[in-house]
Short mmCIF file of C-alpha atoms in Angstrom, two decimals:
data_model
loop_
_atom_site.label_atom_id
_atom_site.label_comp_id
_atom_site.label_asym_id
_atom_site.label_seq_id
_atom_site.Cartn_x
_atom_site.Cartn_y
_atom_site.Cartn_z
CA MET A 1 -63.14 -58.36 27.18
CA LYS A 2 -63.55 -54.67 27.89
CA PHE A 3 -65.57 -52.12 25.92
CA LEU A 4 -64.02 -48.65 26.04
CA ASN A 5 -65.84 -45.80 24.31
CA LEU A 6 -62.63 -43.99 23.61
CA ASN A 7 -60.14 -42.89 20.99
CA ILE A 8 -56.60 -42.29 22.20
CA TYR A 9 -56.65 -38.77 20.83
CA PHE A 10 -59.61 -37.90 23.03
CA LEU A 11 -58.38 -39.44 26.28
CA ILE A 12 -58.23 -36.14 28.10
CA THR A 13 -61.64 -34.97 26.88
CA PHE A 14 -63.15 -38.28 27.95
CA ILE A 15 -61.70 -38.14 31.44
CA LEU A 16 -62.61 -34.50 32.02
CA SER A 17 -66.18 -35.24 30.96
CA GLY A 18 -66.57 -37.36 34.08
CA ALA A 19 -67.33 -40.66 32.32
CA LEU A 20 -66.97 -43.53 34.79
CA PHE A 21 -66.45 -47.25 34.69
CA ALA A 22 -68.15 -49.61 37.09
CA GLU A 23 -66.19 -50.39 40.20
CA PRO A 24 -63.95 -53.40 39.72
CA THR A 25 -65.10 -56.93 40.30
CA VAL A 26 -63.03 -60.06 39.90
CA PRO A 27 -64.95 -62.54 37.73
CA PRO A 28 -64.00 -66.21 37.67
CA ILE A 29 -61.27 -67.10 35.20
CA LYS A 30 -63.03 -68.14 31.99
CA PHE A 31 -60.10 -68.68 29.67
CA ASN A 32 -57.20 -71.03 30.31
CA LYS A 33 -54.28 -69.36 28.55
CA LEU A 34 -52.22 -72.54 28.37
CA LYS A 35 -55.07 -74.44 26.71
CA GLU A 36 -55.52 -71.65 24.15
CA MET A 37 -51.78 -71.59 23.48
CA TYR A 38 -51.80 -75.33 22.80
CA SER A 39 -54.78 -74.92 20.45
CA PHE A 40 -52.75 -72.48 18.36
CA TYR A 41 -49.49 -74.38 18.68
CA TYR A 42 -51.06 -77.51 17.21
CA LEU A 43 -53.43 -75.76 14.80
CA PRO A 44 -52.01 -77.73 11.81
CA PHE A 45 -53.44 -80.94 13.27
CA ASN A 46 -56.94 -82.00 14.20
CA LEU A 47 -56.30 -81.83 17.92
CA GLN A 48 -58.38 -80.18 20.58
CA PHE A 49 -57.57 -79.72 24.25
CA LYS A 50 -59.29 -80.14 27.59
CA VAL A 51 -58.32 -78.76 30.99
CA GLY A 52 -58.00 -81.20 33.88
CA GLU A 53 -58.43 -80.55 37.58
CA GLN A 54 -55.49 -78.15 37.64
CA ASN A 55 -54.91 -75.23 35.30
CA ASP A 56 -51.67 -76.81 34.11
CA ASP A 57 -53.30 -80.15 33.27
CA ILE A 58 -53.98 -79.89 29.53
CA PHE A 59 -54.93 -83.04 27.61
CA PRO A 60 -54.78 -83.47 23.80
CA MET A 61 -58.06 -84.90 22.57
CA VAL A 62 -59.77 -86.09 19.40
CA ALA A 63 -63.50 -86.50 18.84
CA ASP A 64 -65.22 -89.88 18.79
CA THR A 65 -67.82 -90.89 16.22
CA MET A 66 -70.48 -88.90 18.10
CA GLY A 67 -68.39 -85.75 17.99
CA GLN A 68 -67.56 -85.82 21.69
CA LEU A 69 -64.03 -85.10 22.91
CA SER A 70 -63.64 -88.41 24.67
CA LYS A 71 -60.38 -89.78 23.29
CA VAL A 72 -57.06 -88.73 24.79
CA VAL A 73 -54.17 -88.82 22.33
CA SER A 74 -51.43 -91.10 23.62
CA PRO A 75 -47.93 -89.82 24.39
CA ASP A 76 -46.51 -92.00 21.61
CA ASP A 77 -48.88 -90.52 19.05
CA MET A 78 -48.07 -87.01 20.27
CA LYS A 79 -44.37 -87.75 19.74
CA LYS A 80 -45.09 -88.75 16.13
CA ILE A 81 -47.10 -85.58 15.56
CA GLU A 82 -44.41 -83.44 17.17
CA SER A 83 -41.74 -85.06 15.00
CA GLU A 84 -43.53 -83.97 11.83
CA TRP A 85 -44.49 -80.56 13.17
CA SER A 86 -41.03 -79.68 14.48
CA THR A 87 -39.56 -80.02 10.99
CA VAL A 88 -42.11 -77.56 9.59
CA ARG A 89 -41.60 -75.14 12.49
CA GLU A 90 -37.86 -75.08 11.97
CA SER A 91 -38.32 -74.18 8.31
CA TRP A 92 -40.70 -71.37 9.31
CA LYS A 93 -38.23 -70.02 11.87
CA LYS A 94 -35.46 -69.89 9.26
CA LYS A 95 -37.67 -67.75 7.01
CA SER A 96 -39.38 -65.70 9.71
CA LEU A 97 -39.35 -61.99 8.94
CA PHE A 98 -40.03 -61.23 12.59
CA LEU A 99 -36.87 -63.08 13.59
CA LEU A 100 -34.68 -61.88 10.70
CA THR A 101 -35.65 -58.21 10.40
CA PRO A 102 -33.54 -55.93 12.63
CA VAL A 103 -35.48 -53.32 14.63
CA ASN A 104 -33.82 -50.55 16.63
CA SER A 105 -34.88 -49.92 20.20
CA GLY A 106 -37.90 -47.66 20.41
CA GLN A 107 -38.71 -48.17 16.74
CA LYS A 108 -41.05 -50.27 14.64
CA VAL A 109 -40.75 -51.77 11.18
CA ARG A 110 -43.80 -52.44 9.03
CA ILE A 111 -42.58 -55.62 7.42
CA SER A 112 -45.71 -55.92 5.34
CA GLN A 113 -49.15 -54.38 5.35
CA ARG A 114 -50.28 -56.81 8.07
CA LEU A 115 -47.02 -57.67 9.90
CA ILE A 116 -45.45 -55.07 12.21
CA SER A 117 -42.35 -55.61 14.33
CA HIS A 118 -41.65 -53.41 17.39
CA LYS A 119 -38.85 -53.20 19.93
CA ILE A 120 -39.27 -51.30 23.19
CA GLY A 121 -37.30 -50.82 26.39
CA ILE A 122 -38.50 -52.38 29.61
CA ASN A 123 -38.99 -48.91 31.11
CA LYS A 124 -41.38 -47.74 28.40
CA SER A 125 -44.61 -46.22 29.71
CA ALA A 126 -48.02 -45.48 28.25
CA MET A 127 -47.29 -41.77 28.75
CA ASP A 128 -44.13 -41.72 26.63
CA HIS A 129 -45.85 -40.84 23.35
CA LEU A 130 -47.87 -37.94 24.81
CA SER A 131 -46.71 -34.35 24.76
CA LEU A 132 -45.61 -32.91 28.10
CA SER A 133 -48.72 -30.73 28.45
CA ASN A 134 -51.12 -33.56 27.61
CA LYS A 135 -49.24 -35.90 29.92
CA MET A 136 -49.65 -33.50 32.85
CA ILE A 137 -53.34 -32.97 32.14
CA LEU A 138 -53.95 -36.70 31.87
CA GLN A 139 -52.10 -37.47 35.09
CA GLN A 140 -54.03 -34.81 36.98
CA SER A 141 -57.34 -35.97 35.54
CA LEU A 142 -56.75 -39.55 36.66
CA GLN A 143 -55.83 -38.69 40.23
CA ASN A 144 -59.34 -38.94 41.65
CA LYS A 145 -60.50 -41.84 39.51
CA SER A 146 -60.77 -45.41 40.73
CA THR A 147 -57.86 -47.80 40.28
CA GLU A 148 -59.86 -49.69 37.67
CA VAL A 149 -60.50 -46.57 35.59
CA GLN A 150 -56.85 -45.59 35.73
CA ALA A 151 -55.73 -49.09 34.73
CA ASN A 152 -58.16 -49.36 31.82
CA MET A 153 -57.36 -45.94 30.42
CA THR A 154 -53.61 -46.43 30.73
CA GLN A 155 -53.82 -49.84 29.05
CA LEU A 156 -55.83 -48.46 26.14
CA ALA A 157 -53.53 -45.48 25.66
CA PHE A 158 -50.50 -47.78 25.69
CA LEU A 159 -51.98 -50.27 23.24
CA LYS A 160 -53.08 -47.60 20.77
CA SER A 161 -49.58 -46.12 20.76
CA PHE A 162 -48.44 -49.17 18.76
CA MET A 163 -51.03 -48.68 16.02
CA ASP A 164 -51.27 -46.31 13.10
CA ASP A 165 -54.69 -44.90 12.25
CA SER A 166 -55.04 -47.38 9.39
CA ASP A 167 -54.49 -50.30 11.78
CA LYS A 168 -57.33 -49.31 14.08
CA ARG A 169 -59.90 -50.39 11.52
CA ASN A 170 -58.60 -53.97 11.75
CA PHE A 171 -58.50 -56.72 14.31
CA ASN A 172 -55.03 -56.22 15.86
CA PHE A 173 -53.29 -59.08 17.64
CA PHE A 174 -50.23 -58.37 19.81
CA ILE A 175 -47.50 -60.76 20.99
CA PHE A 176 -45.40 -59.28 23.81
CA SER A 177 -42.21 -61.16 24.53
CA PRO A 178 -39.02 -60.48 26.49
CA SER A 179 -35.84 -60.48 24.45
CA TRP A 180 -34.43 -63.55 26.25
CA CYS A 181 -37.36 -65.93 25.73
CA ALA A 182 -36.76 -68.71 23.18
CA SER A 183 -40.34 -69.98 23.51
CA SER A 184 -41.62 -66.53 22.59
CA GLN A 185 -39.42 -66.51 19.49
CA GLU A 186 -41.02 -69.76 18.40
CA TYR A 187 -44.54 -68.44 18.93
CA ARG A 188 -43.71 -65.31 16.94
CA ALA A 189 -42.53 -67.45 14.02
CA ILE A 190 -45.57 -69.75 14.25
CA PHE A 191 -48.08 -66.90 14.32
CA GLU A 192 -46.31 -65.23 11.41
CA GLY A 193 -46.58 -68.50 9.48
CA TYR A 194 -50.31 -68.75 10.16
CA PHE A 195 -50.95 -65.10 9.32
CA LYS A 196 -49.12 -65.43 6.00
CA ARG A 197 -50.69 -68.76 5.07
CA PHE A 198 -54.24 -67.67 5.94
CA SER A 199 -54.00 -63.94 5.32
CA SER A 200 -56.95 -61.67 5.99
CA SER A 201 -57.33 -58.08 4.86
CA ASN A 202 -58.67 -56.99 8.26
CA LEU A 203 -56.17 -58.79 10.50
CA THR A 204 -52.88 -57.24 11.69
CA LEU A 205 -50.17 -58.97 13.72
CA HIS A 206 -47.82 -57.01 15.99
CA SER A 207 -44.66 -58.59 17.39
CA ILE A 208 -43.39 -56.50 20.31
CA VAL A 209 -40.02 -57.48 21.77
CA ILE A 210 -39.20 -55.98 25.16
CA GLU A 211 -35.52 -55.49 25.91
CA ASP A 212 -35.01 -57.19 29.26
CA PRO A 213 -31.32 -57.86 30.01
CA GLN A 214 -31.98 -58.32 33.75
CA GLU A 215 -34.96 -60.69 33.22
CA ALA A 216 -37.17 -58.43 35.30
CA ILE A 217 -40.16 -58.43 32.97
CA PHE A 218 -42.74 -59.82 35.41
CA ASP A 219 -42.21 -56.97 37.87
CA SER A 220 -41.84 -54.28 35.22
CA LYS A 221 -44.02 -51.23 34.78
CA VAL A 222 -44.57 -52.08 31.13
CA PHE A 223 -46.29 -55.36 32.04
CA LYS A 224 -48.27 -53.77 34.85
CA GLU A 225 -49.62 -51.12 32.49
CA LEU A 226 -50.34 -53.46 29.60
CA PHE A 227 -51.68 -56.35 31.70
CA PRO A 228 -53.28 -54.76 34.77
CA HIS A 229 -55.88 -57.47 35.53
CA SER A 230 -53.62 -60.22 36.86
CA LEU A 231 -56.37 -61.86 38.94
CA GLN A 232 -58.24 -62.64 35.73
CA TYR A 233 -55.32 -64.52 34.11
CA SER A 234 -54.91 -68.28 34.44
CA HIS A 235 -51.12 -68.20 33.99
CA GLU A 236 -48.29 -65.72 34.55
CA ILE A 237 -46.16 -66.86 31.62
CA VAL A 238 -44.66 -65.37 28.46
CA PRO A 239 -45.32 -64.62 25.73
CA ARG A 240 -48.23 -62.34 26.64
CA PHE A 241 -51.15 -61.58 24.33
CA LEU A 242 -53.57 -58.72 23.72
CA ALA A 243 -56.07 -58.07 20.94
CA PHE A 244 -57.87 -54.92 19.89
CA GLU A 245 -60.80 -54.17 17.60
CA GLN A 246 -63.46 -51.55 17.06
CA VAL A 247 -67.02 -52.80 17.52
CA GLU A 248 -69.72 -50.32 16.52
CA GLY A 249 -67.37 -47.44 17.25
CA ARG A 250 -66.25 -48.84 20.59
CA SER A 251 -62.72 -49.93 21.43
CA VAL A 252 -62.59 -53.54 22.62
CA ILE A 253 -59.57 -55.07 24.32
CA TYR A 254 -59.13 -58.82 24.85
CA GLU A 255 -56.44 -60.10 27.19
CA GLU A 256 -54.32 -63.23 27.36
CA GLY A 257 -56.41 -66.44 27.02
CA GLU A 258 -59.43 -64.52 25.78
CA ALA A 259 -57.34 -62.74 23.13
CA LEU A 260 -56.14 -66.13 21.85
CA SER A 261 -59.63 -67.64 21.95
CA VAL A 262 -61.25 -64.77 20.05
CA LEU A 263 -58.50 -64.75 17.40
CA TYR A 264 -58.84 -68.53 17.00
CA ASP A 265 -62.62 -68.48 16.61
CA LYS A 266 -62.72 -65.47 14.31
CA PHE A 267 -59.91 -66.31 11.93
CA PHE A 268 -58.26 -69.72 12.36
CA LYS A 269 -60.66 -72.35 13.68
CA GLN A 270 -61.72 -73.32 10.16
CA HIS A 271 -58.08 -74.08 9.28
CA ARG A 272 -57.49 -76.62 12.04
CA GLY A 273 -55.89 -79.79 10.67
CA PHE A 274 -54.32 -78.34 7.53
CA LEU A 275 -51.28 -80.62 7.96
CA ASN A 276 -53.23 -83.68 9.10
CA LYS A 277 -52.17 -85.70 6.06
CA THR A 278 -48.53 -85.54 7.10
CA VAL A 279 -49.26 -87.92 10.00
CA GLY A 280 -51.25 -90.41 7.94
CA ASP A 281 -54.29 -91.90 9.66
CA LEU A 282 -53.07 -91.00 13.12
CA LEU A 283 -55.76 -88.33 13.54
CA PRO A 284 -59.35 -88.28 12.30
CA PRO A 285 -60.25 -85.85 9.53
CA VAL A 286 -61.79 -82.55 10.50
CA THR A 287 -65.58 -82.57 10.40
CA PRO A 288 -67.38 -79.29 9.73
CA ASP A 289 -69.14 -77.89 12.79
CA ASN A 290 -72.56 -78.22 11.17
CA LEU A 291 -72.06 -81.89 10.32
CA ASN A 292 -72.59 -84.54 12.98
CA PRO A 293 -69.66 -87.00 12.77
CA PHE A 294 -71.97 -89.89 13.66
CA PHE A 295 -74.19 -89.29 10.65
CA ALA A 296 -71.23 -88.46 8.43
CA SER A 297 -69.31 -91.63 9.24
CA SER A 298 -72.14 -94.10 9.75
CA ILE A 299 -75.62 -93.40 8.41
CA GLY A 300 -74.30 -91.43 5.46
CA ASN A 301 -72.30 -94.46 4.32
CA LEU A 302 -75.14 -97.01 4.48
CA PRO A 303 -76.25 -98.45 1.12
CA LYS A 304 -79.30 -96.84 -0.39
CA VAL A 305 -82.61 -98.60 0.25
CA ALA A 306 -84.36 -99.77 -2.89
CA GLN A 307 -87.27 -97.54 -3.85
#
């Protein structure tokens, strides 16, 4: 998470004022992107996930009677869950406005108040939306700044170019996906389904498809400008995720696993397990965070003692 006291329209004023960021450090990776992706992918079911010894080792778990994630869901049970879930996903994909609405290159379509579909070329840059004079001033102003300052300012300018002024008051979540990626298409449809089912007046979803006929996305300038902190990411996979919000007048950007984690906790955690009944008794019911499962399932069910 990065706090940036900046509005895109005052980028040049900010830089010329001499405001500085701390020199870069590389903190340990706190968010496993793959784990967070699984948490969203299986949001309809009361599943949680743990990371094993390797970043790619992700285990589906359910809580025991004490509320501890100690039970690994078996492969056979996961197959049953996936069988039910895949049917629902296919129906969502067939109705997905993100997948069905045509968008011209370099354009965006506001499908609804909270769903916005974009299409950009792989050579798009953060500077493209600036006037020539402002672009030259900005480039000159960044010349003597640290690499970290340049990266942060470029990322913020790029991200804000996708938002209208009305969007900046909301929590904005962005899915960036290359045009060739089938997995990204599925995630776009799933997120759209969640956003429509559990709509929030202050939550906006952006689907940004990057035209990539040569499959060169990972070495592209667009990814380097939007995702400049590669050492902080657990996985170099697509789709990619960013989130943006204003906190007490400050611009806050969340990246990759953190973006997913913050979105999950703020808006979707309470909806985990909404399709649990479709798999019968295979998974335990969701227990509210403030209710100890041990007391709920055991002590709470004991017969009353005679007064």
